[in-house]
Amino acid sequence: MPEAAIGLFTDVGASYFLSQLPGYLGEYLGLTGTRLAGGEMFACGLATHFVPSKDLRLLENELEQLGPNESSITEIVKKYSQQPCVKEDSPCTSMELINKCFSKNTVEEVLQALLNEKDTCGVANKWIDNAINSIKKACPLSLKISLRSIREAHGQTLAQCLNQDYIIFGNTLSRRIGTNFYEGGRAMLINKDMKPKWEPSKLELVSNEMVDRYFIQLDDDEDVKPLQLPAPAMSSQEFTVGHARL
């Protein structure tokens, strides 16, 4: 989830599943934009099965020959699934430390906790170094919006999370509050100078009032219509991915 690196936030419902991950792993992923490997996704509950790349074609071939029988599909997927190995330096093996640092109330406190742990360890810790560097480079306002979005998603339905994301994104695109998303796109994706000029430029300059404005629907904006979600195609069923209910 590298959205904060381009001046965006954890959108399109990400707050829903990030808030349901073990401990404070969701905050870690949302604030640092860390990408997880397949084995790590399985370990933290984002994936229900892990199939090695070498077996994917075999799995696809068997699935193509099946009818729409859910139990048969499940059995075939299980046939090719394996228990993946997670590398020793994976963040998934450091949940105690992640919970300690990313349970803090503010992004500033999270960053300071990471810096303290780096000083305490006295040795190189790859995931801590990467987390610190990612947070320092990301858009300060986006980081605070993302943290609030993930925290508020606890106890919310997927529809509520999507509606909140829609409001935040509408405010982001409107340019009426700020232009960090456009600046991030310019610096990271278009010109690729990798030197975005964030506004505000530092975490301590981002006030709660600035963050609040992104969570309020702009009723006078004619271009932003209320979000209309379609009715669930199979409303009587619940699909489970790891520990998250989708």
mmCIF file of C-alpha atoms in Angstrom:
data_model
loop_
_atom_site.group_PDB
_atom_site.id
_atom_site.type_symbol
_atom_site.label_atom_id
_atom_site.label_comp_id
_atom_site.label_asym_id
_atom_site.label_seq_id
_atom_site.Cartn_x
_atom_site.Cartn_y
_atom_site.Cartn_z
ATOM 1 C CA MET A 1 0.000 0.000 0.000
ATOM 2 C CA PRO A 2 2.385 2.768 -1.167
ATOM 3 C CA GLU A 3 -0.326 5.450 -1.436
ATOM 4 C CA ALA A 4 1.151 7.857 1.110
ATOM 5 C CA ALA A 5 4.294 8.003 -1.023
ATOM 6 C CA ILE A 6 2.309 9.732 -3.790
ATOM 7 C CA GLY A 7 0.188 11.961 -1.571
ATOM 8 C CA LEU A 8 -2.819 9.656 -1.447
ATOM 9 C CA PHE A 9 -4.133 7.440 1.385
ATOM 10 C CA THR A 10 -5.135 3.825 2.038
ATOM 11 C CA ASP A 11 -8.168 3.932 -0.262
ATOM 12 C CA VAL A 12 -10.635 1.606 -2.076
ATOM 13 C CA GLY A 13 -11.623 -0.160 1.125
ATOM 14 C CA ALA A 14 -8.103 -0.928 2.321
ATOM 15 C CA SER A 15 -8.939 0.442 5.761
ATOM 16 C CA TYR A 16 -11.472 -2.373 6.117
ATOM 17 C CA PHE A 17 -9.059 -5.284 5.820
ATOM 18 C CA LEU A 18 -6.038 -3.460 7.267
ATOM 19 C CA SER A 19 -7.991 -2.784 10.463
ATOM 20 C CA GLN A 20 -8.727 -6.504 10.843
ATOM 21 C CA LEU A 21 -5.181 -7.806 10.531
ATOM 22 C CA PRO A 22 -3.428 -9.198 13.616
ATOM 23 C CA GLY A 23 -2.244 -6.623 16.122
ATOM 24 C CA TYR A 24 -1.125 -3.374 14.510
ATOM 25 C CA LEU A 25 0.116 -4.929 11.287
ATOM 26 C CA GLY A 26 -2.474 -2.912 9.345
ATOM 27 C CA GLU A 27 -1.073 0.366 10.623
ATOM 28 C CA TYR A 28 2.422 -0.810 9.737
ATOM 29 C CA LEU A 29 1.456 -1.686 6.169
ATOM 30 C CA GLY A 30 -0.626 1.456 5.675
ATOM 31 C CA LEU A 31 1.996 3.894 6.941
ATOM 32 C CA THR A 32 5.088 2.309 5.385
ATOM 33 C CA GLY A 33 3.640 1.015 2.105
ATOM 34 C CA THR A 34 5.470 -2.261 2.626
ATOM 35 C CA ARG A 35 4.779 -4.926 -0.004
ATOM 36 C CA LEU A 36 4.213 -8.444 1.278
ATOM 37 C CA ALA A 37 5.330 -11.622 -0.454
ATOM 38 C CA GLY A 38 2.892 -14.482 -0.925
ATOM 39 C CA GLY A 39 4.074 -16.368 2.124
ATOM 40 C CA GLU A 40 3.749 -13.260 4.281
ATOM 41 C CA MET A 41 0.205 -12.641 3.050
ATOM 42 C CA PHE A 42 -0.719 -16.167 4.070
ATOM 43 C CA ALA A 43 0.981 -15.811 7.449
ATOM 44 C CA CYS A 44 -0.869 -12.624 8.399
ATOM 45 C CA GLY A 45 -4.286 -13.745 7.141
ATOM 46 C CA LEU A 46 -4.579 -11.748 3.920
ATOM 47 C CA ALA A 47 -4.596 -14.970 1.906
ATOM 48 C CA THR A 48 -6.375 -18.267 2.592
ATOM 49 C CA HIS A 49 -4.105 -20.474 0.448
ATOM 50 C CA PHE A 50 -0.572 -20.409 -0.913
ATOM 51 C CA VAL A 51 0.221 -22.068 -4.241
ATOM 52 C CA PRO A 52 3.827 -22.005 -5.559
ATOM 53 C CA SER A 53 4.310 -20.268 -8.898
ATOM 54 C CA LYS A 54 5.467 -23.489 -10.531
ATOM 55 C CA ASP A 55 2.077 -25.094 -9.825
ATOM 56 C CA LEU A 56 -0.178 -22.240 -10.935
ATOM 57 C CA ARG A 57 -0.568 -23.491 -14.505
ATOM 58 C CA LEU A 58 -1.526 -26.962 -13.258
ATOM 59 C CA LEU A 59 -4.080 -25.399 -10.898
ATOM 60 C CA GLU A 60 -5.522 -23.221 -13.657
ATOM 61 C CA ASN A 61 -5.858 -26.191 -16.005
ATOM 62 C CA GLU A 62 -7.848 -28.195 -13.455
ATOM 63 C CA LEU A 63 -10.079 -25.255 -12.556
ATOM 64 C CA GLU A 64 -10.874 -24.601 -16.218
ATOM 65 C CA GLN A 65 -12.343 -28.089 -16.503
ATOM 66 C CA LEU A 66 -14.700 -27.633 -13.555
ATOM 67 C CA GLY A 67 -18.264 -26.450 -13.391
ATOM 68 C CA PRO A 68 -19.424 -23.853 -10.816
ATOM 69 C CA ASN A 69 -19.149 -26.251 -7.881
ATOM 70 C CA GLU A 70 -17.691 -24.409 -4.918
ATOM 71 C CA SER A 71 -16.711 -27.498 -2.922
ATOM 72 C CA SER A 72 -14.833 -28.977 -5.890
ATOM 73 C CA ILE A 73 -13.000 -25.697 -6.469
ATOM 74 C CA THR A 74 -11.941 -25.613 -2.819
ATOM 75 C CA GLU A 75 -10.657 -29.172 -2.923
ATOM 76 C CA ILE A 76 -8.559 -28.525 -6.027
ATOM 77 C CA VAL A 77 -7.047 -25.368 -4.548
ATOM 78 C CA LYS A 78 -6.197 -27.305 -1.385
ATOM 79 C CA LYS A 79 -4.564 -29.995 -3.521
ATOM 80 C CA TYR A 80 -1.931 -27.526 -4.751
ATOM 81 C CA SER A 81 -1.639 -25.447 -1.570
ATOM 82 C CA GLN A 82 1.451 -25.552 0.594
ATOM 83 C CA GLN A 83 2.567 -24.148 3.916
ATOM 84 C CA PRO A 84 4.915 -21.312 2.902
ATOM 85 C CA CYS A 85 8.109 -20.376 4.674
ATOM 86 C CA VAL A 86 8.507 -16.825 5.948
ATOM 87 C CA LYS A 87 12.003 -15.355 5.916
ATOM 88 C CA GLU A 88 13.650 -14.603 9.241
ATOM 89 C CA ASP A 89 13.917 -10.893 8.457
ATOM 90 C CA SER A 90 10.229 -10.617 7.502
ATOM 91 C CA PRO A 91 8.179 -8.079 9.479
ATOM 92 C CA CYS A 92 5.706 -10.912 10.125
ATOM 93 C CA THR A 93 8.270 -12.431 12.492
ATOM 94 C CA SER A 94 8.488 -9.199 14.501
ATOM 95 C CA MET A 95 4.871 -8.688 15.528
ATOM 96 C CA GLU A 96 5.760 -7.847 19.121
ATOM 97 C CA LEU A 97 7.928 -4.956 17.961
ATOM 98 C CA ILE A 98 5.418 -3.850 15.317
ATOM 99 C CA ASN A 99 2.665 -3.767 17.937
ATOM 100 C CA LYS A 100 4.895 -1.791 20.287
ATOM 101 C CA CYS A 101 5.710 0.893 17.701
ATOM 102 C CA PHE A 102 2.550 1.107 15.595
ATOM 103 C CA SER A 103 0.087 1.098 18.485
ATOM 104 C CA LYS A 104 1.035 4.699 19.251
ATOM 105 C CA ASN A 105 -1.645 7.366 18.956
ATOM 106 C CA THR A 106 0.047 9.586 16.365
ATOM 107 C CA VAL A 107 2.343 9.175 13.374
ATOM 108 C CA GLU A 108 4.961 11.274 15.151
ATOM 109 C CA GLU A 109 4.932 8.857 18.091
ATOM 110 C CA VAL A 110 5.136 5.865 15.742
ATOM 111 C CA LEU A 111 8.191 7.322 14.027
ATOM 112 C CA GLN A 112 9.859 8.183 17.334
ATOM 113 C CA ALA A 113 9.229 4.654 18.634
ATOM 114 C CA LEU A 114 10.902 3.211 15.533
ATOM 115 C CA LEU A 115 13.882 5.531 15.953
ATOM 116 C CA ASN A 116 14.172 4.519 19.608
ATOM 117 C CA GLU A 117 14.135 0.831 18.686
ATOM 118 C CA LYS A 118 16.820 1.398 16.066
ATOM 119 C CA ASP A 119 19.041 3.071 18.671
ATOM 120 C CA THR A 120 18.315 0.362 21.236
ATOM 121 C CA CYS A 121 19.072 -2.545 18.903
ATOM 122 C CA GLY A 122 22.476 -1.190 17.997
ATOM 123 C CA VAL A 123 22.557 -3.396 14.899
ATOM 124 C CA ALA A 124 21.043 -3.095 11.471
ATOM 125 C CA ASN A 125 17.409 -4.174 11.325
ATOM 126 C CA LYS A 126 16.244 -4.093 7.736
ATOM 127 C CA TRP A 127 12.500 -3.725 8.254
ATOM 128 C CA ILE A 128 12.897 -0.999 10.894
ATOM 129 C CA ASP A 129 15.261 0.981 8.657
ATOM 130 C CA ASN A 130 12.866 0.612 5.721
ATOM 131 C CA ALA A 131 9.899 1.680 7.836
ATOM 132 C CA ILE A 132 11.689 4.806 9.077
ATOM 133 C CA ASN A 133 12.811 5.802 5.582
ATOM 134 C CA SER A 134 9.354 5.226 4.088
ATOM 135 C CA ILE A 135 7.585 7.330 6.710
ATOM 136 C CA LYS A 136 10.117 10.149 6.391
ATOM 137 C CA LYS A 137 9.689 10.282 2.602
ATOM 138 C CA ALA A 138 5.891 9.976 2.509
ATOM 139 C CA CYS A 139 3.418 12.840 2.479
ATOM 140 C CA PRO A 140 2.896 13.913 6.128
ATOM 141 C CA LEU A 141 -0.778 14.760 5.635
ATOM 142 C CA SER A 142 -1.431 11.468 3.822
ATOM 143 C CA LEU A 143 0.145 9.531 6.678
ATOM 144 C CA LYS A 144 -2.154 11.135 9.218
ATOM 145 C CA ILE A 145 -5.229 10.614 7.039
ATOM 146 C CA SER A 146 -4.293 6.950 6.565
ATOM 147 C CA LEU A 147 -3.754 6.315 10.273
ATOM 148 C CA ARG A 148 -7.091 7.862 11.180
ATOM 149 C CA SER A 149 -8.861 5.961 8.403
ATOM 150 C CA ILE A 150 -7.499 2.602 9.583
ATOM 151 C CA ARG A 151 -8.262 3.311 13.233
ATOM 152 C CA GLU A 152 -11.829 4.442 12.512
ATOM 153 C CA ALA A 153 -12.455 1.349 10.379
ATOM 154 C CA HIS A 154 -12.496 -0.880 13.458
ATOM 155 C CA GLY A 155 -16.098 -2.020 13.847
ATOM 156 C CA GLN A 156 -17.213 -0.542 10.514
ATOM 157 C CA THR A 157 -18.736 -2.501 7.666
ATOM 158 C CA LEU A 158 -17.122 -2.699 4.236
ATOM 159 C CA ALA A 159 -19.822 -0.360 2.893
ATOM 160 C CA GLN A 160 -19.059 2.212 5.595
ATOM 161 C CA CYS A 161 -15.337 2.043 4.860
ATOM 162 C CA LEU A 162 -15.909 2.453 1.125
ATOM 163 C CA ASN A 163 -18.174 5.432 1.728
ATOM 164 C CA GLN A 164 -15.570 7.066 3.963
ATOM 165 C CA ASP A 165 -12.867 6.436 1.355
ATOM 166 C CA TYR A 166 -15.106 7.964 -1.302
ATOM 167 C CA ILE A 167 -15.495 11.144 0.736
ATOM 168 C CA ILE A 168 -11.754 11.418 1.417
ATOM 169 C CA PHE A 169 -10.890 10.753 -2.221
ATOM 170 C CA GLY A 170 -13.424 13.313 -3.426
ATOM 171 C CA ASN A 171 -11.846 15.915 -1.194
ATOM 172 C CA THR A 172 -8.403 14.881 -2.420
ATOM 173 C CA LEU A 173 -9.316 15.292 -6.078
ATOM 174 C CA SER A 174 -11.161 18.565 -5.610
ATOM 175 C CA ARG A 175 -7.943 20.545 -4.902
ATOM 176 C CA ARG A 176 -10.018 22.697 -2.547
ATOM 177 C CA ILE A 177 -8.142 21.464 0.516
ATOM 178 C CA GLY A 178 -4.743 20.533 -0.881
ATOM 179 C CA THR A 179 -2.859 19.335 -3.944
ATOM 180 C CA ASN A 180 -0.507 16.747 -2.483
ATOM 181 C CA PHE A 181 -1.881 13.954 -4.675
ATOM 182 C CA TYR A 182 -1.149 15.938 -7.824
ATOM 183 C CA GLU A 183 2.307 16.868 -6.563
ATOM 184 C CA GLY A 184 3.045 13.249 -5.675
ATOM 185 C CA GLY A 185 1.908 12.090 -9.096
ATOM 186 C CA ARG A 186 4.124 14.687 -10.754
ATOM 187 C CA ALA A 187 7.225 13.861 -8.733
ATOM 188 C CA MET A 188 6.921 10.088 -8.527
ATOM 189 C CA LEU A 189 5.092 9.080 -11.712
ATOM 190 C CA ILE A 190 5.342 11.805 -14.370
ATOM 191 C CA ASN A 191 8.543 13.834 -14.065
ATOM 192 C CA LYS A 192 10.059 11.172 -11.798
ATOM 193 C CA ASP A 193 12.404 13.584 -10.053
ATOM 194 C CA MET A 194 11.449 11.787 -6.818
ATOM 195 C CA LYS A 195 11.405 15.098 -4.967
ATOM 196 C CA PRO A 196 7.803 15.929 -4.091
ATOM 197 C CA LYS A 197 7.176 19.172 -2.249
ATOM 198 C CA TRP A 198 4.581 18.213 0.348
ATOM 199 C CA GLU A 199 2.320 20.740 1.996
ATOM 200 C CA PRO A 200 2.683 20.802 4.961
ATOM 201 C CA SER A 201 6.247 19.563 4.715
ATOM 202 C CA LYS A 202 6.557 18.086 8.212
ATOM 203 C CA LEU A 203 4.385 15.862 10.407
ATOM 204 C CA GLU A 204 4.349 18.367 13.247
ATOM 205 C CA LEU A 205 2.873 21.011 10.916
ATOM 206 C CA VAL A 206 -0.183 18.859 10.102
ATOM 207 C CA SER A 207 -2.980 19.805 12.486
ATOM 208 C CA ASN A 208 -6.006 17.722 13.434
ATOM 209 C CA GLU A 209 -8.186 20.338 11.771
ATOM 210 C CA MET A 210 -6.415 19.763 8.439
ATOM 211 C CA VAL A 211 -7.072 16.040 8.678
ATOM 212 C CA ASP A 212 -10.704 16.574 9.744
ATOM 213 C CA ARG A 213 -11.504 18.448 6.539
ATOM 214 C CA TYR A 214 -10.828 15.355 4.413
ATOM 215 C CA PHE A 215 -13.410 13.315 6.326
ATOM 216 C CA ILE A 216 -16.275 15.755 5.763
ATOM 217 C CA GLN A 217 -18.528 15.494 2.720
ATOM 218 C CA LEU A 218 -18.410 18.635 0.558
ATOM 219 C CA ASP A 219 -22.142 19.100 -0.017
ATOM 220 C CA ASP A 220 -21.656 22.096 -2.287
ATOM 221 C CA ASP A 221 -19.431 20.209 -4.739
ATOM 222 C CA GLU A 222 -21.649 19.336 -7.694
ATOM 223 C CA ASP A 223 -19.014 17.029 -9.197
ATOM 224 C CA VAL A 224 -19.019 14.698 -6.188
ATOM 225 C CA LYS A 225 -22.215 12.654 -5.953
ATOM 226 C CA PRO A 226 -23.151 10.392 -3.016
ATOM 227 C CA LEU A 227 -21.686 6.915 -3.300
ATOM 228 C CA GLN A 228 -24.187 4.348 -4.599
ATOM 229 C CA LEU A 229 -23.125 0.807 -3.792
ATOM 230 C CA PRO A 230 -24.785 -2.067 -5.673
ATOM 231 C CA ALA A 231 -26.687 -4.685 -3.714
ATOM 232 C CA PRO A 232 -24.530 -7.743 -2.887
ATOM 233 C CA ALA A 233 -24.863 -10.450 -5.512
ATOM 234 C CA MET A 234 -24.926 -13.130 -2.807
ATOM 235 C CA SER A 235 -26.125 -11.301 0.282
ATOM 236 C CA SER A 236 -26.791 -14.517 2.224
ATOM 237 C CA GLN A 237 -23.160 -15.597 2.183
ATOM 238 C CA GLU A 238 -20.002 -14.326 3.776
ATOM 239 C CA PHE A 239 -16.625 -14.807 2.209
ATOM 240 C CA THR A 240 -13.691 -15.085 4.564
ATOM 241 C CA VAL A 241 -10.107 -14.143 3.710
ATOM 242 C CA GLY A 242 -7.909 -15.008 6.626
ATOM 243 C CA HIS A 243 -9.361 -13.182 9.613
ATOM 244 C CA ALA A 244 -11.131 -10.542 7.522
ATOM 245 C CA ARG A 245 -14.776 -10.843 6.583
ATOM 246 C CA LEU A 246 -15.475 -9.514 3.079
#
